[in-house]
Structures are given as structure tokens and as C-alpha cells.
Coordinates of C-alpha atoms in Angstrom, one line a residue:
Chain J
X421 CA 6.1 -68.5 -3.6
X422 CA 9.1 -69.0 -1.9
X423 CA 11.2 -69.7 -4.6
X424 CA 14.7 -69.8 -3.3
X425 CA 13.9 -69.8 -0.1
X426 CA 15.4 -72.0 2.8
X427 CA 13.2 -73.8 4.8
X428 CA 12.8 -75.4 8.3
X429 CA 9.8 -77.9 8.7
X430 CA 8.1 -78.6 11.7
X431 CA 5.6 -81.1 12.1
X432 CA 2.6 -79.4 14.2
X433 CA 0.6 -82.2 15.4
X434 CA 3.2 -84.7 15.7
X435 CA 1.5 -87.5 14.4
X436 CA 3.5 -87.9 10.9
X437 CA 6.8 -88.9 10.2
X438 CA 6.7 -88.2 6.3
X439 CA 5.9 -84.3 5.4
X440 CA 1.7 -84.3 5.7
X441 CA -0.1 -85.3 2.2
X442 CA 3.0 -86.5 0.8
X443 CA 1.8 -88.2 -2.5
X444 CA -1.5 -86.2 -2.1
X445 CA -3.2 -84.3 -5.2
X446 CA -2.8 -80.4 -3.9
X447 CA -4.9 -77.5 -3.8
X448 CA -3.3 -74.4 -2.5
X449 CA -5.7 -71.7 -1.3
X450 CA -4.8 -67.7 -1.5
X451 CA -5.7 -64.7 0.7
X452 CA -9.8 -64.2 0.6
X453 CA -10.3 -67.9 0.0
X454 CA -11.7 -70.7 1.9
X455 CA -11.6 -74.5 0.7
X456 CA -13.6 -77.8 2.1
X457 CA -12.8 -81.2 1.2
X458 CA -13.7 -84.7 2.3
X459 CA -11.5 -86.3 0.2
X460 CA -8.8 -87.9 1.8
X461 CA -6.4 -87.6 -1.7
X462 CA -6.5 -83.7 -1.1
X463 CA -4.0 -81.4 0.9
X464 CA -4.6 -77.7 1.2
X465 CA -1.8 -75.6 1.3
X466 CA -0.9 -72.0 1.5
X467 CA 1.8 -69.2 2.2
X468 CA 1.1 -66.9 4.8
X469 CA 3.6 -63.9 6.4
X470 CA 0.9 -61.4 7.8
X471 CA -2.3 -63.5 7.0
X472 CA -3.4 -66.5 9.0
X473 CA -5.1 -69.5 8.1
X474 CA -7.3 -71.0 9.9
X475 CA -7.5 -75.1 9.2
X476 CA -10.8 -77.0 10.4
X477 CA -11.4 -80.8 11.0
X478 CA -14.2 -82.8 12.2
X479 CA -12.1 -86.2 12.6
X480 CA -15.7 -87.9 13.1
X481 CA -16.9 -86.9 10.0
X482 CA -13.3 -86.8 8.2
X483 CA -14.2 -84.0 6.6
X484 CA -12.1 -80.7 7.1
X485 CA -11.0 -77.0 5.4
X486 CA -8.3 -74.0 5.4
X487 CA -9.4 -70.3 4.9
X488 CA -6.6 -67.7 4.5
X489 CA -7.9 -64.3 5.1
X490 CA -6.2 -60.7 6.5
X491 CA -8.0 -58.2 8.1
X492 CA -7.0 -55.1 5.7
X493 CA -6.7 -52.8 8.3
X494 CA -4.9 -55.0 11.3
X495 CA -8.1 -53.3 14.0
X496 CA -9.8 -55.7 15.9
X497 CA -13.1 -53.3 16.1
X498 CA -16.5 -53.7 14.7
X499 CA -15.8 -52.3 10.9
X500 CA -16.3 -53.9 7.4
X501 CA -12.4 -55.5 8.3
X502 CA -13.5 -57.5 10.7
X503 CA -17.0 -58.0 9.0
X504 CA -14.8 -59.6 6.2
X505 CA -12.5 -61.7 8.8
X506 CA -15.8 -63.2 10.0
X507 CA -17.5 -63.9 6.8
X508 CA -14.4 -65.4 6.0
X509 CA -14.7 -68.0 9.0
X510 CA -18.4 -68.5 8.8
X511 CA -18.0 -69.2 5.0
X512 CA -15.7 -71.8 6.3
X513 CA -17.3 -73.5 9.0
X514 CA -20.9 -73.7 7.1
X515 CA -19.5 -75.1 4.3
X516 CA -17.9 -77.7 6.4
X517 CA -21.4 -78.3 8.0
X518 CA -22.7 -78.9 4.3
X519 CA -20.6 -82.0 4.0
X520 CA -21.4 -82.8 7.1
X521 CA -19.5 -81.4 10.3
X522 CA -20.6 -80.8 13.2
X523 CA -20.0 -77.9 15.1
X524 CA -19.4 -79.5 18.5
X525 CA -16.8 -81.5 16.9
X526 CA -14.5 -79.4 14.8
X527 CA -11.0 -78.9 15.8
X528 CA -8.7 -76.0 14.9
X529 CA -5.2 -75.4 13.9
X530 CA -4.0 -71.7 13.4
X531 CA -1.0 -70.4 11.4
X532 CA 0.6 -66.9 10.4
X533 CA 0.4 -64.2 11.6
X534 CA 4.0 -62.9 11.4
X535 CA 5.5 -59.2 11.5
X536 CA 8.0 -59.4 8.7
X537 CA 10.7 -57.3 8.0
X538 CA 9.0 -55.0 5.4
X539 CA 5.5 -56.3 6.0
X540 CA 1.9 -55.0 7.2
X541 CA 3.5 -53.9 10.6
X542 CA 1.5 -54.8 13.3
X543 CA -1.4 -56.6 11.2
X544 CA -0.4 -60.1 11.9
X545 CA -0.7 -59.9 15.6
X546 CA -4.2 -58.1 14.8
X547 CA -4.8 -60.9 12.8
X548 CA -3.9 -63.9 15.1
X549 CA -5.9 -62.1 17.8
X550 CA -8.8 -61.9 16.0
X551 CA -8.4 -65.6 15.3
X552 CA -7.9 -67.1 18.5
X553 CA -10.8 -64.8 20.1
X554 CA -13.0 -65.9 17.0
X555 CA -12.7 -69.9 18.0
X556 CA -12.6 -69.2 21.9
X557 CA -16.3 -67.2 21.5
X558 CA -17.4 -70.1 19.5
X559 CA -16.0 -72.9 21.9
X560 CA -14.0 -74.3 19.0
X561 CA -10.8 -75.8 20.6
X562 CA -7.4 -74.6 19.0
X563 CA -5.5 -78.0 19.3
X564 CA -2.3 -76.7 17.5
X565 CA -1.4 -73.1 16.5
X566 CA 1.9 -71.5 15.4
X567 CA 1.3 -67.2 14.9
X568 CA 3.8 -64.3 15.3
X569 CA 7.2 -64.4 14.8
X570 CA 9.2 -63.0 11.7
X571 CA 9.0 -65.4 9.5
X572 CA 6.3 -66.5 6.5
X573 CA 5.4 -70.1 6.3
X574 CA 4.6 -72.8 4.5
X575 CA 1.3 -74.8 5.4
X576 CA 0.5 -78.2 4.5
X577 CA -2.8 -79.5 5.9
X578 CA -4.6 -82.9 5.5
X579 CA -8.4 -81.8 5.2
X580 CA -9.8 -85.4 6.6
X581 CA -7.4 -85.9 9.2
X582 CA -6.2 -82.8 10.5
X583 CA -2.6 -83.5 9.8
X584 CA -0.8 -80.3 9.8
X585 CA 2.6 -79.4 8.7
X586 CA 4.5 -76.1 8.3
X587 CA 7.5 -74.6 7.1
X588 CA 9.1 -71.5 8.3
X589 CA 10.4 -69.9 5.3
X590 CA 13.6 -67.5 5.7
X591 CA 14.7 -65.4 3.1
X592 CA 11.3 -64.8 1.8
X593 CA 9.5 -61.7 1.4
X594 CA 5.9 -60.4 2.7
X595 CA 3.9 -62.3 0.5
X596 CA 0.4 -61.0 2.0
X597 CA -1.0 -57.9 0.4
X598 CA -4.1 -56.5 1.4
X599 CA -6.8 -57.1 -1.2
X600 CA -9.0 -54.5 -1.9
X601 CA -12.2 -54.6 0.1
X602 CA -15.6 -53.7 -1.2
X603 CA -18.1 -52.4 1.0
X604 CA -21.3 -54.2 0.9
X605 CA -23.1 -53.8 -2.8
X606 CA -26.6 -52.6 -3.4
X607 CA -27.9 -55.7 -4.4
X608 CA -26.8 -57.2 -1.3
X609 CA -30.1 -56.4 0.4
X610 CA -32.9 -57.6 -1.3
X611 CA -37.2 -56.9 -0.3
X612 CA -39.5 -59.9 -1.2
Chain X
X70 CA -40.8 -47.6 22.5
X71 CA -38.1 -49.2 20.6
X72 CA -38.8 -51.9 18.1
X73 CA -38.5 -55.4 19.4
X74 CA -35.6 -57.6 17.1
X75 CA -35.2 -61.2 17.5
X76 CA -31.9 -62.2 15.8
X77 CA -31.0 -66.2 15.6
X78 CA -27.8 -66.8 14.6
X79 CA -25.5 -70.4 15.6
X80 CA -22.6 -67.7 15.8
X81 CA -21.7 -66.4 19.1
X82 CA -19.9 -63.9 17.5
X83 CA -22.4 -62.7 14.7
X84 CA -24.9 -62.7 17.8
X85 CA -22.8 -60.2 19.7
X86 CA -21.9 -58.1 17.0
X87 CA -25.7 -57.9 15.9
X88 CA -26.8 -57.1 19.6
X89 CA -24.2 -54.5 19.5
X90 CA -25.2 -52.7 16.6
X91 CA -28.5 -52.9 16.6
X92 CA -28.1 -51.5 20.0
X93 CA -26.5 -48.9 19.3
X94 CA -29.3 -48.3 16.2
X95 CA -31.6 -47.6 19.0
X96 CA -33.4 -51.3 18.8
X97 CA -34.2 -53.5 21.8
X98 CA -32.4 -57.0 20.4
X99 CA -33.1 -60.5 21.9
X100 CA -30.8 -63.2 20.5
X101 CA -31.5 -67.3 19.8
X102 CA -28.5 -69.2 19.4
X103 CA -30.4 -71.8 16.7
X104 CA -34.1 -71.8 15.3
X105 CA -35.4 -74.1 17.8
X106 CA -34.5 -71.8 20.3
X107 CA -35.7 -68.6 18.5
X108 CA -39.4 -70.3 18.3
X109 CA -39.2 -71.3 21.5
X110 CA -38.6 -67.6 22.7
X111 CA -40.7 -66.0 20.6
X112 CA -43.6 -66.3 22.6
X113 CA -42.0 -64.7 25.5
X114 CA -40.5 -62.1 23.2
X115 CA -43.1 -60.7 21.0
X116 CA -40.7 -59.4 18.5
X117 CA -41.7 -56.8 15.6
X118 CA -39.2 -58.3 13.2
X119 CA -37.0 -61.7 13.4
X120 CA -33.3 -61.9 11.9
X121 CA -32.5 -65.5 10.9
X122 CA -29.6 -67.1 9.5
X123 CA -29.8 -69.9 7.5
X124 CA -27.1 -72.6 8.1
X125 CA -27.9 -73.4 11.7
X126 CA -28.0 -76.7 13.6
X127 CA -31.3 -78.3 15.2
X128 CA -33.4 -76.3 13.0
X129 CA -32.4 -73.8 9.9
X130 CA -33.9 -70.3 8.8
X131 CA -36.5 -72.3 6.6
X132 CA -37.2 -74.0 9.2
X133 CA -38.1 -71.0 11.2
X134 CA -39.5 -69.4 8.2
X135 CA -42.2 -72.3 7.7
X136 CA -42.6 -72.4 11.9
X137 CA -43.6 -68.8 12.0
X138 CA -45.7 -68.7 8.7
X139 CA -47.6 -71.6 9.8
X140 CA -48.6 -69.9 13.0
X141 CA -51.8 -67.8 12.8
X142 CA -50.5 -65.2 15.7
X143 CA -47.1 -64.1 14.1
X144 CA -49.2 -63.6 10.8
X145 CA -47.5 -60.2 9.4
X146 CA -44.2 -60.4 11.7
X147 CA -41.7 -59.6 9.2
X148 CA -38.9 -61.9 9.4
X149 CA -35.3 -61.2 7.7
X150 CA -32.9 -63.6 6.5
X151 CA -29.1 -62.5 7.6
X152 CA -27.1 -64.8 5.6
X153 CA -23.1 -65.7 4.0
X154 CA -25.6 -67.2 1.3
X155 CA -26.1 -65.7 -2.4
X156 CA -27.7 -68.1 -4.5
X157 CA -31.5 -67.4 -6.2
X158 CA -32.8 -70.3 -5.6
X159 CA -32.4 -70.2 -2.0
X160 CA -34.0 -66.6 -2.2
X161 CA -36.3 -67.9 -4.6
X162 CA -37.2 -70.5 -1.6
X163 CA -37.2 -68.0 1.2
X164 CA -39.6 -65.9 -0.8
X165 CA -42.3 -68.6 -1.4
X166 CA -41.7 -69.5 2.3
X167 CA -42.8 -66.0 3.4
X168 CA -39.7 -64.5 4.3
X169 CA -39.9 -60.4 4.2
X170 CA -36.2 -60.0 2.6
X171 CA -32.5 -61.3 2.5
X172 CA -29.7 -59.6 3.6
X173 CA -26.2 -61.1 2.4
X174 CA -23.3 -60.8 4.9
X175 CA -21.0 -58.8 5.1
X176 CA -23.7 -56.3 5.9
X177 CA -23.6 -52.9 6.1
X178 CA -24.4 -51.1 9.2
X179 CA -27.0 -48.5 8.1
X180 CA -28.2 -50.8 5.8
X181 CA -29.2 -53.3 7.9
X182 CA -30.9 -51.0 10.3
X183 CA -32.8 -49.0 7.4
X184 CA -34.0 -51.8 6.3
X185 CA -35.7 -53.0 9.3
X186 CA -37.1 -49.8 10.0
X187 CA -38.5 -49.7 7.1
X188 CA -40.2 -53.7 7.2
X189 CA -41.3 -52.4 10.6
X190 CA -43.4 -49.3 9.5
X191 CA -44.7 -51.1 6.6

């Protein structure tokens, strides 16, 4: 957490005057998680330096959903990193089908992304990248985004509306560590 | 002659990453972008083994499943579920529906291609 940290907000889409899902019950999601919610008393919310999030909406279906993922290597090539950065945005955009999304529909807003002093070097850029081509080869449109930059953030995002809100923390340290990353189990194939 | 492989995926980008390596594994890969448009091409196709996702729009990889399993000319074509999904029931289903095996995503290059050579020879 930023603890101590100073912090300048920005209001991505807007929209709000008060900070998005002021008042809101809160559920923060970390690095290698995805969440999906219809419920318009939930915010999602994370702290990203290297990672990025990506946040989903379908405003038809007011249903919506934040994954926070980093590739563990910062390459944007065909390994078991970017196997993971995929799973990690197909995981989020079926289970937003499941509460029923449509594809057609869903909007985007990206965040993270940053090279911070002490950080992953070069992995948030990889990161963004791999983000931004991910929605363009699925025609997903990117209607807000803030990635790059020094700084972590703060990301508050209203699953059923799309609200976003973010807040550049300064003073605060890389907070994205790689995870370790299995390779594919055994028991991931299985013969009938 | 290379094996025939009809992956269906919604993803543009799963599709492209499958053409590319199974491609490179030395298979000839078609691609459907949901399940009505992998039956629709099958004909036209005449794959030796069909990928399918499951969560797809317009018709699902049951859906497919059932499609091809009810049709007395793709009897034995063995058909692969690619999938982010884990759970046993929805193996459990695929199974009684006739699918030939599951793969769960992230999958493994080698793995992948192994296993269809092998559900190919059979």
C-alpha cells in the first residue's frame, strides 16, 4: 500500500465529481487476479507500478471487472509470459460473459504500466503494449487509458458503470513483484 | 500430408497464436471464430481433429460437441476442448458429449501438439 504516500487524483472518465465508489463496499484485486461484479455497491480497486489492469464494462448489461496481471518477463513473444497475460484477459472477459456481457459491447479502461525508479525496468511498457494490442486484436475499444510514466497508482473502478478514477502515488515504492509462474501441470491435459 | 486441425476459438488472439504454433508443429490449421462458424466450415475443411473452446458466443464448445456427435459423417473425428475452464463437471459433461480430451489453458506447447498427434494416430 501506499501508506504515507502523497497523492494526486485524476478523474479518468470525467463523469464524477465525488472520488468513483465513494460510499461503495470495496474489493481490491492483486497481481494474478481477475474480479467480476454486477453489483452496483462494489468498487474494485488496485495498486499498480509495473503491472496493469485492465477494467471491463458492458454499460448495457451493467455488469463490469478489473484483472491486474504482469508479464514476468516484460517480452511480448509467444512464451508461457504471455500465455499467462492472455489467460489472465480471457479469464476476465468470459467471466464477464457469464453474467452476461456481451462481447460487442464491452468497453476498456487501461492503467499502469510505469518504469519506476527501482522497478522491473522496461516491463511496464512490455506490459502496456501487450495490453493495448490485446483489445485492438479483439476490437475492444480502449475509451480511457493512463500507462507509463514513473509513478504507481491508485485505481478505483465502478464495475457497473465503468467509472474510473486514479491516483498517482509519489513517494511510493515498486509495489509489483513478479509472481512465480508455473508451467502448465500434468494434469492439465486430460484423455477421455 | 499434414494433419488437418480446425481450431474455434471467439479469441482473435488465441486464434493466431494457435495457427502459429501449430504451424510451426508441422500441422495445416483452419480457424472458426465461434461454433456456428466452425460447423459451418467443416464441411469444406475435412479436418482430422477439431480444437474448441468453450465460452464462445452464437454457439459454445458443447454446442459443437453435440453438432458433430450427432452427425453420422464426422463419426470418429476427434475433437479437443482448449479451454481457461477447470471444473469436473464440465469435463464430466464434455466426456458424456463425446469430446476426445480437455486441455486447460495456459497450454503447453509440446503438449498440445503431442497430444493431437497422438488422438490422430489413434
Amino acid at each position: 500500500m501506499a501508506a504515507g504516500g502523497r497523492e494526486r487524483r485524476c478523474v479518468v472518465n470525467g463523469t464524477v465529481s465525488a472520488p468513483a465508489g465513494v460510499g461503495l463496499r470495496t474489493t481490491h484485486v492483486i497481481q494474478g487476479e481477475f474480479r467480476v461484479s454486477d453489483d452496483p455497491a462494489v468498487v474494485l480497486t488496485t495498486i499498480l507500478g509495473s503491472c496493469v489492469a485492465t477494467c471491463l464494462c458492458d454499460p448495457v448489461a451493467r455488469v463490469g471487472g478489473m484483472n491486474h496481471f504482469l508479464l514476468p518477463d516484460g517480452e511480448i513473444k509467444q512464451d508461457i509470459g504471455f500465455r499467462y497475460g492472455l489467460l489472465a484477459m480471457e479469464l476476465l472477459v468470459n467471466g464477464l460473459l457469464k453474467r452476461g456481457a456481451q462481447k460487442p459491447r464491452l468497453e476498456a479502461k487501461l492503467f499502469g504500466g510505469a518504469m519506476m525508479n527501482g522497478g522491473l525496468g522496461r516491463i511496464g511498457e512490455s506490459n502496456a503494449i501487450f495490453a493495448r494490442r490485446f483489445l485492438a486484436n479483439e476490437g475492444i475499444p480502449c475509451r480511457a487509458e493512463s500507462l507509463g510514466g514513473t509513478l504507481a497508482r491508485r485505481v478505483r473502478f465502478v464495475p457497473t458503470t465503468g467509472q474510473a478514477q486514479q491516483m498517482l502515488l509519489e513517494d511510493q515504492v515498486e509495489p509489483d513483484r513478479p509472481q512465480p509462474v508455473a508451467p502448465p501441470g500434468d494434469d492439465d491435459v486430460t484423455l477421455f | 500430408m499434414s494433419i488437418r486441425v480446425l481450431a474455434i476459438d471467439d479469441s482473435r488472439t488465441i486464434r493466431e497464436m494457435l495457427r502459429h504454433t501449430l504451424t510451426e508443429g508441422g500441422f495445416e490449421v483452419h480457424v472458426a471464430e465461434d461454433g456456428i462458424d466452425g460447423i459451418e466450415k467443416l464441411p469444406g475443411i475435412a479436418p482430422d481433429v477439431v480444437i474448441t473452446d468453450i465460452n464462445m458466443p452464437r454457439m459454445d464448445g458443447f454446442g459443437v460437441i453435440d453438432t458433430i456427435r450427432a452427425a453420422a459423417e464426422y463419426a470418429g473425428l476427434p475433437i479437443l476442448v482448449l479451454t481457461t475452464e477447470s471444473a469436473q463437471d464440465l469435463k464430466d459433461r464434455a466426456r458424456r458429449s463425446g469430446a476426445t480430451g480437455w486441455i486447460v489453458k495456459p497450454f503447453d506447447d509440446a503438449k498440445l501438439i503431442g497430444t493431437i498427434r497422438r488422438i490422430t494416430v489413434a
